[in-house]
Amino acid sequence: MDTSQYLDLFIDETKEHLQTLNEHVLVLEKEPENADTINEIFRAAHTLKGMSGTMGFTRMQRLTHDLENVFSEIRNGNMKANAKLIDVLFRGLDALESYLDVISSEGNEGTEDNEDIIQDLNALLEEQSGGSAEASPASPEEAEESGQTPQSEKEESAADDEKYKFRQIPVNEYEINAIRTAKQEGKNIYGITVFLQESCILKSARAFLVFKSVENKGELIKSVPSTEKIEDEEFDFDFSWILATTESAESIKKLILNVSEIAEVYMDVFEIPEEKPEPEKKQAQTQTQRKTIKKEEKKPAETAEDKPKKAKGKMGSRSVRVDIDKLDVLMNLVSELIIAKNGLVSVSTNGAGQGENAQSFHEQIEYLERVTTNLHESVMKVRMVPIDSVVNRFPRMIRDLNRKLNKKMELYMTGEETELDRTVIDEIGDPLMHLLRNSADHGLESNEERVRLGKPEIGSIFLDAYQDGNNVVIEVRDDGAGIDVEKVKSKAIDRGVITEKQAETMSSKDFIDLLFLPSFSTADKITDVSGRGVGLDVVKTKIEALGGSISAKSVEGEGSTFTIQLPLTLAIIQALMVEVGTEKYAIPLGNINGIEDIAKDEICFVQSKEVIHLRGSVIPILRLREILDIAPPEKEPENFIVVVMKKGDQRVGLIIDNLLGQQETVIKSLGRHITNDKLFSGATILGDGEVALILDTNSLI
C-alpha cells in the first residue's frame, strides 16, 4: 500500500518526538536519576521506532531500536548516564534528524547506516551493563509485546480485560470457504481486535498504519467495519480483522503494538461458527465480500525505490494544530457572514437606496464589517503558533557550543508561549541561531578571563520574547565583554568601509550598525562557529524580509543586546493609504511614528541631504516622487505632508501628496516576475478593484 499520503504526518510527529528526546536527554545529563525523564525518553524512543518501522524506514528503525535498548537499560537500573553515554546518545539523535531531513526532501531515508554510532551504543551496553542487556527484566512495553504480564500490572490487566473485549466477527459462506482454504494451506487463522487510544486524532491514519505493519505477513479475509468505512473514519476506536498467516500470534501482536496510539490488541484463534448466515442475506453478503476481498488482495511489498518521491528541496511544515474551540468560533462567524449576506440580498431586492431600506442597508454593512473584523481576528489566532516550537532546540545547541568552545555557559529563556504567525515561525529559527552563536563565541569571555574580571565563571545568555502592540519583540543578550567599538572602528577604516573623517562624526551606535554590513567581522580568526562575516548581515536580511527590524546596543564590559521586532502576522495588516501623483500606496501602520504638516521653508540641508527639525530632533526626509520616479508637480506647494517612519532608533520622513486614510489591507505577493521589488513588500486590492503597492519602509530607511 502507498504510505506517501501519511508521510507529512510521520515527518511532523517525528520532529516532535526528536525534540522531546533532545530536551529530556539534556535533563538526564543533569539529573541522571530522574525517573520521570527516563520514562518519557523511553516512551518517545519506543514510539519513534514503531513509526519508522511502519513507514518502511528500516535504517531509522534499527538505529532507534539500539537507542531504545540503551534507554531500557538506564530505566532498569543496569546503566548510569554519564558524559560519554550522553555524547553517544546525542550523536544518535543527530543521525535520526539527518534521516528525517533526507526523508523530508527525498521521500526515502537514504543509504547511510551509521554503523559507528550503533557499534558505540552496543559497546556501551556491554561495558556498563556487563552484557546483561539480553537477560534484563522485561519492561512493561516489552512484556506486553511478548504476551507477558508483569506482576505489578496484573490487577490493571484484569480491569483492561473488561474494557477491551474481543468483537465478534460474523462470516458468510464465501468467507468460510476462504478460511477453510487457508487452513488447508497450513495457515493460522486469527481473530484480531485493535483498540486505539481515545486521544487519537487521526483514527483512519492509525488504522492504515496498523494494516501496513502486517500486510506482508498474511491475508486479510475480513474487516469489521469495512475498509471503506475505516478510510472514512466511520468507526469508533476499535476495528476487527480475520487474518490468515503463517506467523505466530505473538509476532503479529508485536508488529501492531509498534504503531503509536494503540491502547490494546486482542488476538485469538478464529473458529468457524456453527451458525451460517441467513439464506436471504447470503447472496447480498457474498457479492459485497467479493468486492471487498478483491480490493484487499495482498500486494507485493513496497521498497524504498518504489515509493513516490516528493519534489526535491526541503519544505517547512505546512500544518498547524488548531484548538477545536477556535474552529467553533470560526464556524459561528462564517454562519453570521452568511446571515449578513442574506440580509444584503434582501435589502437590495427591495431597493437599497429608498426610504427605510437605505437605513437597513447601512445597518447590514456595519454588521458585515463587524463580522469580517472578528473573522479576521479568529483566522489570525488559528495561524498563530507559540515561539517555543523554534526556541526549544536552542538549549541543546548551547550545550554543544559549551563543549566545542570550552566555555561554561547557560541559556535562560522567557516568553516561549509568545505566539507568531506560522510563516514567521518557519523563518525565524536561523537568525536566532546566528545571534546565539555570536553571543557564545564573540560575546562571552573565556572562563579564566571571567574569573579574572570578578564575573561568575559560568556565562549567561538570555533569550526573551514578548508581545508589544501589533509586534513581537525578541531579545538575545549576554553578560559578556560587549562590543569593542574601537576595534570595529579600526577594522572598518582598514577595510575601506568608512574614512577616518567619517569616523570622527560617527556615534558608538553608528559603529555597532556596521556589524550588519555584508562580510564584516571583527573576529581575529575563523572558526566553524563564527568569524566569516556571514552572520549578522544574513540575520538582518532575513528579518527585514519578514517585515521586521533588528538593532543592537552594547555596554563595554557588561554585555550586548540584539533586539528583533517582528509583525504578528504577514497576511493582513493595518495600513495608511497615501497618494503620490496619481498613484495610491499603502504604508504599514506599525512603522509610522507620526504625521506632520511641514512648511517649505522648514526644510534644511545637512551634508547635502534634506532634513527637518522636529521637537529637538533632526530627521532626514525623502521625497517619494523622486524615489518612485514620478514627475514633480508643476508648482511646488508651500506646505508638505510628511509621514515620519521609525525603525529601531532611526527615523525618516516621507513626503507624500495626499492622505487617503487608514485601511485594513490583505497582502498579495508580487510574484517572481517583479524584479525591482526592494521598494515594495507586496500589493493589495482596494475596494474599487484598483491595485495599490505596499511600501517596504525598512528598505527606504
XYZ file of C-alpha atoms in Angstrom:
701
model
C 0.000 0.000 0.000
C 1.043 3.586 -0.634
C 2.273 5.267 2.570
C 3.129 8.579 0.907
C -0.207 10.076 1.994
C 0.923 9.682 5.618
C 4.467 10.962 5.067
C 3.680 14.517 6.213
C 2.061 13.160 9.383
C 5.135 10.985 10.011
C 7.510 13.935 9.488
C 5.590 16.239 11.855
C 5.292 13.617 14.608
C 8.931 12.538 14.243
C 10.058 16.150 14.697
C 8.068 16.309 17.928
C 9.486 13.025 19.248
C 13.067 14.025 18.379
C 12.610 17.363 20.123
C 11.217 15.542 23.171
C 14.243 13.233 23.181
C 16.703 16.137 22.868
C 15.052 18.084 25.692
C 14.831 15.126 28.066
C 18.347 13.829 27.371
C 19.568 17.318 28.363
C 17.650 16.937 31.623
C 19.031 13.398 32.035
C 22.587 14.746 31.767
C 21.938 16.980 34.796
C 19.592 14.618 36.666
C 20.682 11.011 35.923
C 18.231 9.579 38.496
C 15.113 11.434 37.312
C 12.661 8.549 36.790
C 10.002 10.647 35.026
C 12.546 11.880 32.500
C 13.851 8.364 31.866
C 10.330 7.018 31.315
C 9.460 9.863 28.933
C 12.655 9.221 26.940
C 11.866 5.521 26.635
C 8.269 6.169 25.536
C 9.354 8.637 22.836
C 12.047 6.266 21.501
C 9.639 3.314 21.572
C 7.006 5.243 19.604
C 9.563 6.562 17.119
C 10.864 3.050 16.480
C 7.367 1.778 15.736
C 6.542 4.722 13.457
C 9.715 4.399 11.372
C 9.255 0.636 11.052
C 5.657 1.022 9.973
C 6.636 3.531 7.284
C 9.330 1.169 6.000
C 12.346 3.242 7.088
C 14.433 0.277 8.268
C 17.721 2.120 8.857
C 15.983 4.666 11.042
C 14.131 1.865 12.829
C 17.356 -0.048 13.508
C 19.161 2.972 14.991
C 16.137 3.862 17.120
C 15.920 0.269 18.301
C 19.535 0.385 19.533
C 18.908 3.718 21.247
C 15.823 2.212 22.861
C 17.922 -0.685 24.191
C 20.198 1.800 25.955
C 17.231 3.740 27.357
C 15.717 0.473 28.554
C 18.899 -0.453 30.440
C 19.002 3.006 32.038
C 15.378 2.617 33.095
C 16.014 -0.837 34.546
C 18.964 0.475 36.577
C 21.614 -1.513 34.695
C 23.278 1.603 33.258
C 24.035 5.092 34.541
C 24.010 8.239 32.426
C 27.489 9.777 32.178
C 29.185 12.257 29.843
C 30.404 9.564 27.442
C 26.964 7.968 27.198
C 25.187 11.315 26.705
C 27.569 12.234 23.865
C 26.783 8.989 22.018
C 23.051 9.450 22.588
C 23.178 12.939 21.090
C 25.130 11.592 18.106
C 22.346 9.073 17.635
C 19.669 11.766 17.806
C 21.592 13.907 15.304
C 21.722 10.903 12.948
C 17.954 10.446 13.280
C 17.471 14.123 12.418
C 19.673 13.610 9.349
C 17.455 10.692 8.304
C 14.414 12.929 8.727
C 15.991 15.689 6.613
C 16.562 13.221 3.767
C 13.033 11.828 4.142
C 11.597 15.370 4.012
C 13.389 16.197 0.764
C 13.690 12.832 -0.997
C 10.840 10.706 0.328
C 13.280 7.975 1.446
C 15.873 7.662 4.204
C 18.978 7.470 2.038
C 21.801 4.933 2.314
C 23.682 5.998 5.475
C 23.794 3.124 8.011
C 25.525 4.963 10.918
C 27.336 1.766 11.882
C 29.828 3.696 14.045
C 27.037 5.004 16.285
C 25.372 1.579 16.505
C 28.697 -0.034 17.450
C 29.325 2.619 20.125
C 25.832 2.074 21.564
C 26.350 -1.692 21.737
C 29.818 -1.210 23.241
C 28.305 0.977 25.980
C 25.701 -1.699 26.654
C 28.386 -4.340 27.114
C 30.683 -2.031 29.080
C 28.169 -0.655 31.592
C 25.631 -3.444 31.880
C 28.148 -6.251 31.767
C 26.306 -7.920 28.911
C 23.148 -8.181 30.997
C 21.003 -6.369 28.466
C 19.832 -9.639 26.977
C 18.717 -11.009 30.315
C 17.375 -7.834 31.845
C 13.821 -7.893 33.162
C 11.231 -7.048 30.551
C 9.859 -3.547 30.616
C 6.078 -3.153 30.674
C 6.036 -2.365 26.949
C 8.302 -5.327 26.120
C 6.283 -7.611 28.345
C 3.114 -6.502 26.622
C 4.612 -7.174 23.200
C 5.745 -10.667 24.160
C 2.458 -11.596 25.787
C 3.852 -11.470 29.355
C 2.171 -9.570 32.152
C 4.363 -8.024 34.880
C 3.283 -8.939 38.400
C 2.731 -5.272 39.308
C 0.238 -4.863 36.459
C -1.941 -7.947 36.877
C -4.771 -6.050 38.539
C -4.644 -3.346 35.871
C -4.682 -6.016 33.143
C -7.738 -7.609 34.707
C -9.510 -4.265 34.557
C -8.423 -3.832 30.941
C -9.963 -7.188 30.058
C -13.332 -5.710 30.981
C -12.701 -2.584 28.927
C -11.178 -4.254 25.876
C -13.307 -7.170 24.774
C -12.963 -9.123 21.553
C -15.504 -8.053 18.953
C -17.408 -10.917 17.362
C -16.865 -11.084 13.592
C -19.778 -12.512 11.575
C -18.809 -14.505 8.468
C -20.718 -15.632 5.390
C -20.309 -18.720 3.253
C -17.778 -17.106 0.954
C -15.555 -16.124 3.912
C -15.943 -19.573 5.489
C -14.613 -21.149 2.286
C -11.674 -18.703 2.301
C -10.878 -19.663 5.915
C -11.021 -23.396 5.131
C -8.737 -22.933 2.118
C -6.210 -21.009 4.239
C -6.251 -23.762 6.896
C -5.573 -26.397 4.239
C -2.520 -24.349 3.199
C -1.230 -24.597 6.780
C -2.012 -21.028 7.801
C -3.131 -19.858 11.242
C -6.481 -18.071 11.370
C -6.665 -15.298 13.946
C -9.446 -13.016 15.057
C -7.920 -9.643 15.910
C -9.469 -6.596 17.551
C -7.335 -3.453 17.717
C -8.250 -0.709 20.205
C -6.939 2.831 19.556
C -6.289 5.298 22.353
C -9.277 7.583 22.838
C -6.960 10.591 22.468
C -6.131 9.524 18.903
C -6.949 12.317 16.442
C -6.450 10.680 13.018
C -8.104 7.317 13.537
C -8.121 6.247 9.891
C -4.400 7.047 9.577
C -3.596 4.900 12.612
C -5.761 2.064 11.285
C -3.926 2.241 7.971
C -0.531 2.130 9.698
C -1.679 -0.946 11.639
C -2.721 -2.642 8.413
C 0.552 -1.606 6.759
C 2.531 -3.197 9.597
C 1.092 -6.685 8.949
C 0.107 -6.620 5.270
C 3.148 -8.649 4.218
C 2.605 -11.220 6.968
C -0.706 -12.676 5.852
C -4.027 -12.336 4.072
C -6.894 -10.188 5.340
C -10.087 -12.222 4.980
C -12.489 -9.771 6.593
C -12.532 -6.357 8.232
C -15.245 -5.042 10.565
C -16.096 -2.299 9.807
C -15.220 -2.471 6.103
C -12.026 -0.899 4.812
C -14.097 1.819 3.107
C -15.663 2.853 6.404
C -12.266 2.775 8.153
C -10.823 5.080 5.478
C -13.756 7.459 6.027
C -13.329 7.260 9.837
C -16.805 5.783 10.202
C -15.880 3.745 13.279
C -15.299 4.247 16.981
C -11.875 3.478 18.475
C -11.660 -0.209 17.555
C -11.797 -2.413 14.479
C -11.573 -6.174 13.947
C -9.994 -8.488 11.392
C -9.848 -12.107 10.394
C -6.234 -12.715 9.359
C -4.736 -15.828 7.740
C -0.980 -16.031 8.339
C 1.933 -18.376 8.891
C 3.244 -16.100 11.644
C 2.659 -16.618 15.372
C 0.114 -14.585 17.326
C 2.924 -13.050 19.398
C 4.819 -11.727 16.362
C 1.656 -10.253 14.791
C 0.683 -8.606 18.069
C 4.169 -7.154 18.462
C 4.039 -5.607 14.973
C 0.687 -3.971 15.715
C 1.811 -2.616 19.087
C 4.795 -0.952 17.402
C 2.344 1.565 15.930
C 1.816 4.546 18.218
C -1.520 5.380 19.891
C -2.545 1.711 20.188
C -4.275 1.026 23.522
C -4.698 -2.767 23.293
C -4.699 -5.679 20.850
C -6.869 -8.740 21.425
C -5.947 -11.897 19.458
C -7.272 -15.441 19.461
C -7.563 -18.396 17.109
C -10.663 -17.860 14.985
C -13.069 -20.785 14.844
C -15.761 -21.048 12.184
C -19.127 -20.609 13.950
C -21.703 -23.349 13.638
C -24.370 -20.851 12.539
C -24.454 -19.895 8.930
C -25.715 -16.590 7.615
C -29.456 -16.336 6.991
C -30.347 -17.531 3.472
C -31.989 -14.275 2.434
C -28.805 -12.322 3.332
C -26.338 -14.776 1.852
C -26.383 -13.557 -1.732
C -26.010 -9.857 -0.852
C -23.214 -10.582 1.661
C -21.365 -12.754 -0.825
C -21.459 -10.078 -3.500
C -20.298 -7.402 -1.050
C -17.437 -9.514 0.282
C -16.283 -10.480 -3.180
C -15.801 -6.777 -3.885
C -14.091 -6.234 -0.518
C -11.708 -9.187 -0.835
C -10.870 -8.166 -4.355
C -9.964 -4.698 -3.102
C -7.933 -6.077 -0.205
C -5.898 -8.588 -2.217
C -2.365 -8.784 -0.930
C 0.053 -6.524 -2.786
C 3.810 -7.092 -3.073
C 5.990 -5.347 -0.516
C 6.864 -1.819 -1.489
C 10.544 -0.953 -1.472
C 12.047 2.445 -0.791
C 12.734 2.798 -4.522
C 9.084 2.114 -5.364
C 7.763 4.872 -3.126
C 6.774 8.064 -4.923
C 9.322 10.757 -4.242
C 8.400 14.252 -3.199
C 9.829 17.158 -5.088
C 13.412 17.776 -4.018
C 14.104 20.648 -1.698
C 13.205 20.593 1.966
C 9.965 22.329 2.729
C 8.847 23.881 6.016
C 5.943 22.333 7.821
C 2.670 23.329 6.167
C 0.408 22.222 9.017
C -0.889 23.931 12.144
C -2.559 22.154 15.053
C -5.718 24.014 15.925
C -7.715 24.004 19.152
C -11.264 22.808 18.440
C -12.667 25.828 20.288
C -11.016 28.140 17.758
C -12.634 26.193 14.923
C -16.019 26.508 16.650
C -15.586 30.296 16.751
C -14.715 30.296 13.043
C -17.800 28.246 12.208
C -20.036 30.638 14.146
C -18.534 33.652 12.364
C -18.980 32.047 8.957
C -22.621 31.440 9.887
C -23.001 35.126 10.756
C -21.324 36.037 7.465
C -23.979 34.068 5.595
C -26.713 35.823 7.599
C -25.183 39.208 6.703
C -25.046 38.228 3.031
C -28.695 37.174 3.089
C -29.618 40.472 4.738
C -27.864 42.454 1.994
C -29.549 40.380 -0.699
C -32.923 41.052 0.890
C -32.327 44.800 1.149
C -31.017 45.067 -2.420
C -34.077 43.200 -3.709
C -36.389 45.733 -2.069
C -34.380 48.753 -3.223
C -31.280 49.642 -1.216
C -31.453 53.386 -1.634
C -35.113 54.003 -0.964
C -36.507 55.242 2.357
C -36.254 52.772 5.221
C -34.303 50.338 3.054
C -31.413 52.807 2.902
C -31.126 52.674 6.713
C -31.374 48.877 6.657
C -28.651 48.732 4.023
C -26.236 50.781 6.142
C -27.036 48.649 9.204
C -26.273 45.477 7.243
C -22.982 46.967 6.042
C -21.976 47.785 9.635
C -22.972 44.277 10.726
C -20.928 42.797 7.883
C -17.935 44.929 8.869
C -18.101 43.685 12.481
C -18.329 40.058 11.365
C -15.410 40.321 8.918
C -13.255 42.029 11.561
C -13.990 39.232 14.048
C -13.423 36.638 11.331
C -10.053 38.195 10.547
C -9.027 38.086 14.216
C -10.122 34.461 14.539
C -8.234 33.364 11.426
C -5.136 35.124 12.726
C -5.431 33.211 16.012
C -5.643 29.957 14.063
C -2.436 30.866 12.207
C -0.593 31.739 15.413
C 1.972 29.283 16.797
C 3.910 29.558 20.101
C 7.525 30.536 19.573
C 8.645 27.614 21.744
C 8.395 25.410 18.624
C 11.522 27.272 17.442
C 13.448 28.081 20.617
C 13.143 24.703 22.319
C 16.034 23.348 20.248
C 18.474 26.034 21.408
C 19.380 24.578 24.852
C 20.858 21.578 23.037
C 22.815 23.906 20.721
C 24.229 25.882 23.672
C 25.208 22.601 25.347
C 27.195 21.613 22.235
C 28.828 25.070 21.999
C 29.760 24.777 25.677
C 31.903 21.759 24.856
C 33.149 22.974 21.455
C 34.306 26.407 22.675
C 35.379 25.160 26.104
C 33.298 27.894 27.743
C 30.888 27.411 30.604
C 27.545 28.982 29.712
C 23.837 28.722 30.464
C 20.849 29.724 28.337
C 17.860 31.335 30.063
C 14.636 31.715 28.083
C 11.403 33.570 28.842
C 8.230 34.164 26.851
C 8.284 30.837 24.987
C 4.471 30.945 24.934
C 4.509 34.152 22.831
C 2.747 33.478 19.528
C 3.778 34.401 15.981
C 2.305 33.760 12.559
C 3.182 30.308 11.212
C 5.002 31.777 8.205
C 7.185 33.898 10.510
C 7.871 30.952 12.825
C 9.190 28.885 9.907
C 11.766 31.568 9.012
C 12.923 32.937 12.383
C 14.923 29.920 13.577
C 18.149 30.539 11.608
C 18.500 34.240 12.530
C 18.071 33.423 16.221
C 20.621 30.632 15.938
C 23.162 33.071 14.418
C 22.647 35.548 17.263
C 23.014 32.902 19.959
C 26.200 31.544 18.374
C 27.586 35.086 18.209
C 26.828 35.601 21.900
C 28.556 32.322 22.773
C 31.636 32.861 20.606
C 32.122 36.660 20.470
C 30.152 37.888 23.453
C 31.208 35.690 26.387
C 34.770 35.805 27.647
C 36.796 32.678 28.398
C 36.298 31.009 31.780
C 39.666 32.282 33.013
C 39.026 35.854 31.845
C 35.629 35.963 33.578
C 37.188 34.827 36.864
C 39.945 37.442 36.495
C 37.323 40.162 35.961
C 35.346 39.072 39.019
C 32.415 37.753 36.972
C 30.703 34.386 37.540
C 32.675 31.681 35.749
C 29.513 30.486 34.008
C 28.427 32.976 31.360
C 24.756 33.759 30.829
C 22.874 34.099 27.547
C 19.270 35.286 27.592
C 16.525 34.803 25.018
C 13.395 36.809 25.848
C 10.218 37.109 23.761
C 7.193 39.287 24.414
C 4.347 40.981 22.555
C 4.418 44.749 22.091
C 1.256 46.021 20.401
C 0.981 44.509 16.930
C 4.572 43.295 17.063
C 6.570 40.611 18.809
C 9.938 41.571 20.273
C 12.708 39.002 20.689
C 15.860 39.941 22.591
C 19.124 37.999 22.598
C 21.545 39.296 25.223
C 24.592 38.161 27.172
C 26.679 39.261 30.154
C 29.940 39.154 28.233
C 32.536 41.737 27.236
C 30.262 43.779 24.994
C 31.150 45.093 21.536
C 34.602 46.672 21.264
C 33.662 49.858 19.385
C 37.303 50.874 18.842
C 38.038 47.505 17.251
C 35.024 47.863 14.946
C 36.170 51.369 14.011
C 39.712 50.188 13.250
C 38.510 47.250 11.121
C 36.071 49.451 9.207
C 38.782 52.031 8.365
C 41.315 49.315 7.408
C 38.812 47.709 5.028
C 37.737 50.989 3.491
C 34.170 50.754 4.732
C 34.465 54.252 6.193
C 37.061 57.006 6.100
C 38.832 58.468 9.127
C 36.964 61.731 8.541
C 33.620 59.922 8.611
C 34.657 58.053 11.745
C 35.142 61.340 13.598
C 31.440 62.205 13.305
C 30.065 58.716 13.995
C 28.495 57.680 17.306
C 29.017 54.354 19.089
C 25.681 53.171 17.710
C 26.802 54.011 14.160
C 29.867 51.818 14.604
C 27.783 48.964 16.028
C 25.465 49.172 12.991
C 28.491 48.464 10.763
C 28.419 44.885 12.081
C 25.314 44.280 9.936
C 27.209 45.011 6.700
C 27.920 42.023 4.408
C 31.206 40.188 5.085
C 32.081 42.417 8.050
C 33.597 40.619 11.049
C 35.806 41.619 13.967
C 36.953 38.051 14.671
C 40.720 37.590 14.736
C 40.427 34.008 13.476
C 37.872 31.980 11.550
C 36.288 29.031 13.347
C 33.460 26.655 12.468
C 31.266 28.707 14.821
C 31.846 32.248 13.505
C 34.324 34.670 12.010
C 33.491 34.525 8.303
C 31.329 37.655 8.342
C 28.215 35.856 7.100
C 26.218 36.086 10.321
C 24.649 39.438 11.152
C 24.097 40.572 7.554
C 22.185 37.339 6.898
C 20.183 37.918 10.070
C 19.290 41.464 9.027
C 18.285 40.409 5.506
C 16.045 37.620 6.798
C 14.402 39.755 9.488
C 13.668 42.600 7.073
C 12.273 40.124 4.526
C 9.741 39.220 7.229
C 8.757 42.861 7.611
C 10.722 43.251 10.846
C 13.772 45.129 12.058
C 16.856 44.424 14.162
C 19.001 46.703 16.295
C 21.936 46.255 18.641
C 23.263 48.001 21.718
C 26.212 47.255 23.951
C 27.886 48.314 27.167
C 31.591 47.519 27.227
C 32.384 45.005 29.931
C 28.706 44.302 30.682
C 27.345 42.664 27.526
C 25.369 43.152 24.333
C 21.696 43.078 23.387
C 20.250 42.361 19.929
C 16.577 43.295 19.591
C 14.357 41.872 16.850
C 10.933 43.348 16.164
C 8.533 41.263 14.043
C 4.942 41.715 12.878
C 2.405 39.366 14.432
C 1.219 38.257 11.000
C 2.198 38.647 7.362
C -1.271 38.117 5.901
C -3.408 41.144 6.825
C -2.138 44.498 8.101
C -3.491 47.915 9.046
C -2.102 50.432 6.576
C -2.168 54.173 5.889
C -3.288 54.805 2.311
C -1.450 57.709 0.665
C -1.354 59.291 -2.776
C 1.756 60.272 -4.701
C 0.964 61.860 -8.059
C -1.996 59.872 -9.358
C -0.914 56.592 -7.731
C -2.068 55.120 -4.421
C 0.313 53.404 -1.991
C -0.037 51.636 1.365
C 2.317 52.238 4.307
C 2.163 49.672 7.172
C 0.745 51.420 10.229
C 3.155 49.678 12.610
C 6.096 51.548 11.051
C 4.559 55.024 11.326
C 5.773 57.290 14.121
C 3.589 60.282 13.235
C 2.280 62.607 10.515
C 3.436 66.221 10.276
C 2.485 69.295 8.232
C 5.794 70.984 7.339
C 6.238 74.395 5.719
C 8.520 74.601 2.705
C 10.975 76.916 4.478
C 11.388 74.458 7.390
C 13.399 72.079 5.190
C 17.175 72.477 5.734
C 20.272 70.837 4.248
C 22.891 68.845 6.213
C 25.760 67.377 4.177
C 23.696 67.952 1.002
C 20.755 65.942 2.448
C 17.313 67.401 3.175
C 16.330 67.323 6.871
C 13.742 68.840 9.184
C 13.901 69.805 12.845
C 11.121 68.077 14.752
C 10.762 68.551 18.501
C 14.500 68.759 19.130
C 15.491 66.011 16.677
C 16.990 66.213 13.196
C 15.109 63.894 10.818
C 16.183 63.218 7.212
C 13.383 63.403 4.662
C 12.784 61.534 1.404
C 10.608 62.697 -1.474
C 8.561 59.703 -2.650
C 8.037 61.332 -6.044
C 11.801 61.175 -6.669
C 12.198 57.633 -5.301
C 9.264 56.326 -7.356
C 10.337 58.290 -10.455
C 7.095 60.269 -10.592
C 7.189 63.629 -12.364
C 7.229 66.607 -9.945
C 4.163 68.863 -9.759
C 4.068 71.945 -11.980
C 4.130 74.176 -8.904
C 5.756 73.124 -5.635
C 3.327 73.521 -2.684
C 4.088 75.828 0.236
C 3.384 73.022 2.754
C 4.261 69.312 2.684
C 2.651 66.282 4.315
C 5.431 64.269 5.981
C 4.841 60.728 7.240
C 7.505 60.033 9.889
C 8.691 56.408 9.831
C 10.545 54.665 12.639
C 12.893 51.669 12.530
C 14.564 50.950 15.840
C 16.170 54.242 16.899
C 16.162 55.610 13.359
C 13.528 57.966 11.959
C 12.941 59.307 8.474
C 10.205 61.450 6.930
C 8.427 60.583 3.665
C 6.951 63.485 1.696
C 3.637 62.491 0.097
C 0.940 64.390 -1.783
C -2.297 63.326 -0.062
C -3.568 61.260 2.850
C -6.428 58.878 1.994
C -6.980 57.331 5.432
C -6.439 54.083 7.326
C -7.464 50.751 5.826
C -7.215 47.049 6.579
C -5.226 45.531 3.715
C -4.779 41.969 2.561
C -1.186 41.467 1.394
C -0.734 39.830 -2.009
C 2.639 38.618 -3.269
C 4.185 40.485 -6.187
C 5.296 37.197 -7.736
C 8.629 36.236 -9.220
C 8.167 38.376 -12.345
C 8.718 41.622 -10.428
C 12.485 42.087 -10.315
C 12.726 45.576 -8.757
C 10.897 44.657 -5.563
C 13.184 46.271 -2.985
C 10.846 49.224 -2.558
C 7.710 47.118 -2.135
C 6.771 44.273 0.206
C 3.616 43.342 -1.715
C 0.395 44.702 -3.115
C -3.222 44.983 -2.039
C -6.530 45.255 -3.878
C -8.688 48.225 -2.923
C -12.465 48.281 -2.642
C -12.901 49.662 -6.180
C -10.693 46.920 -7.639
C -7.631 49.164 -8.023
C -4.234 47.728 -7.062
C -2.035 49.618 -4.568
C 1.592 48.742 -3.853
C 2.707 48.356 -0.220
C 5.900 50.297 0.537
C 8.749 48.400 2.211
C 9.704 51.036 4.784
C 12.692 49.026 6.023
C 14.451 49.388 2.676
C 13.541 53.100 2.499
C 15.041 53.802 5.921
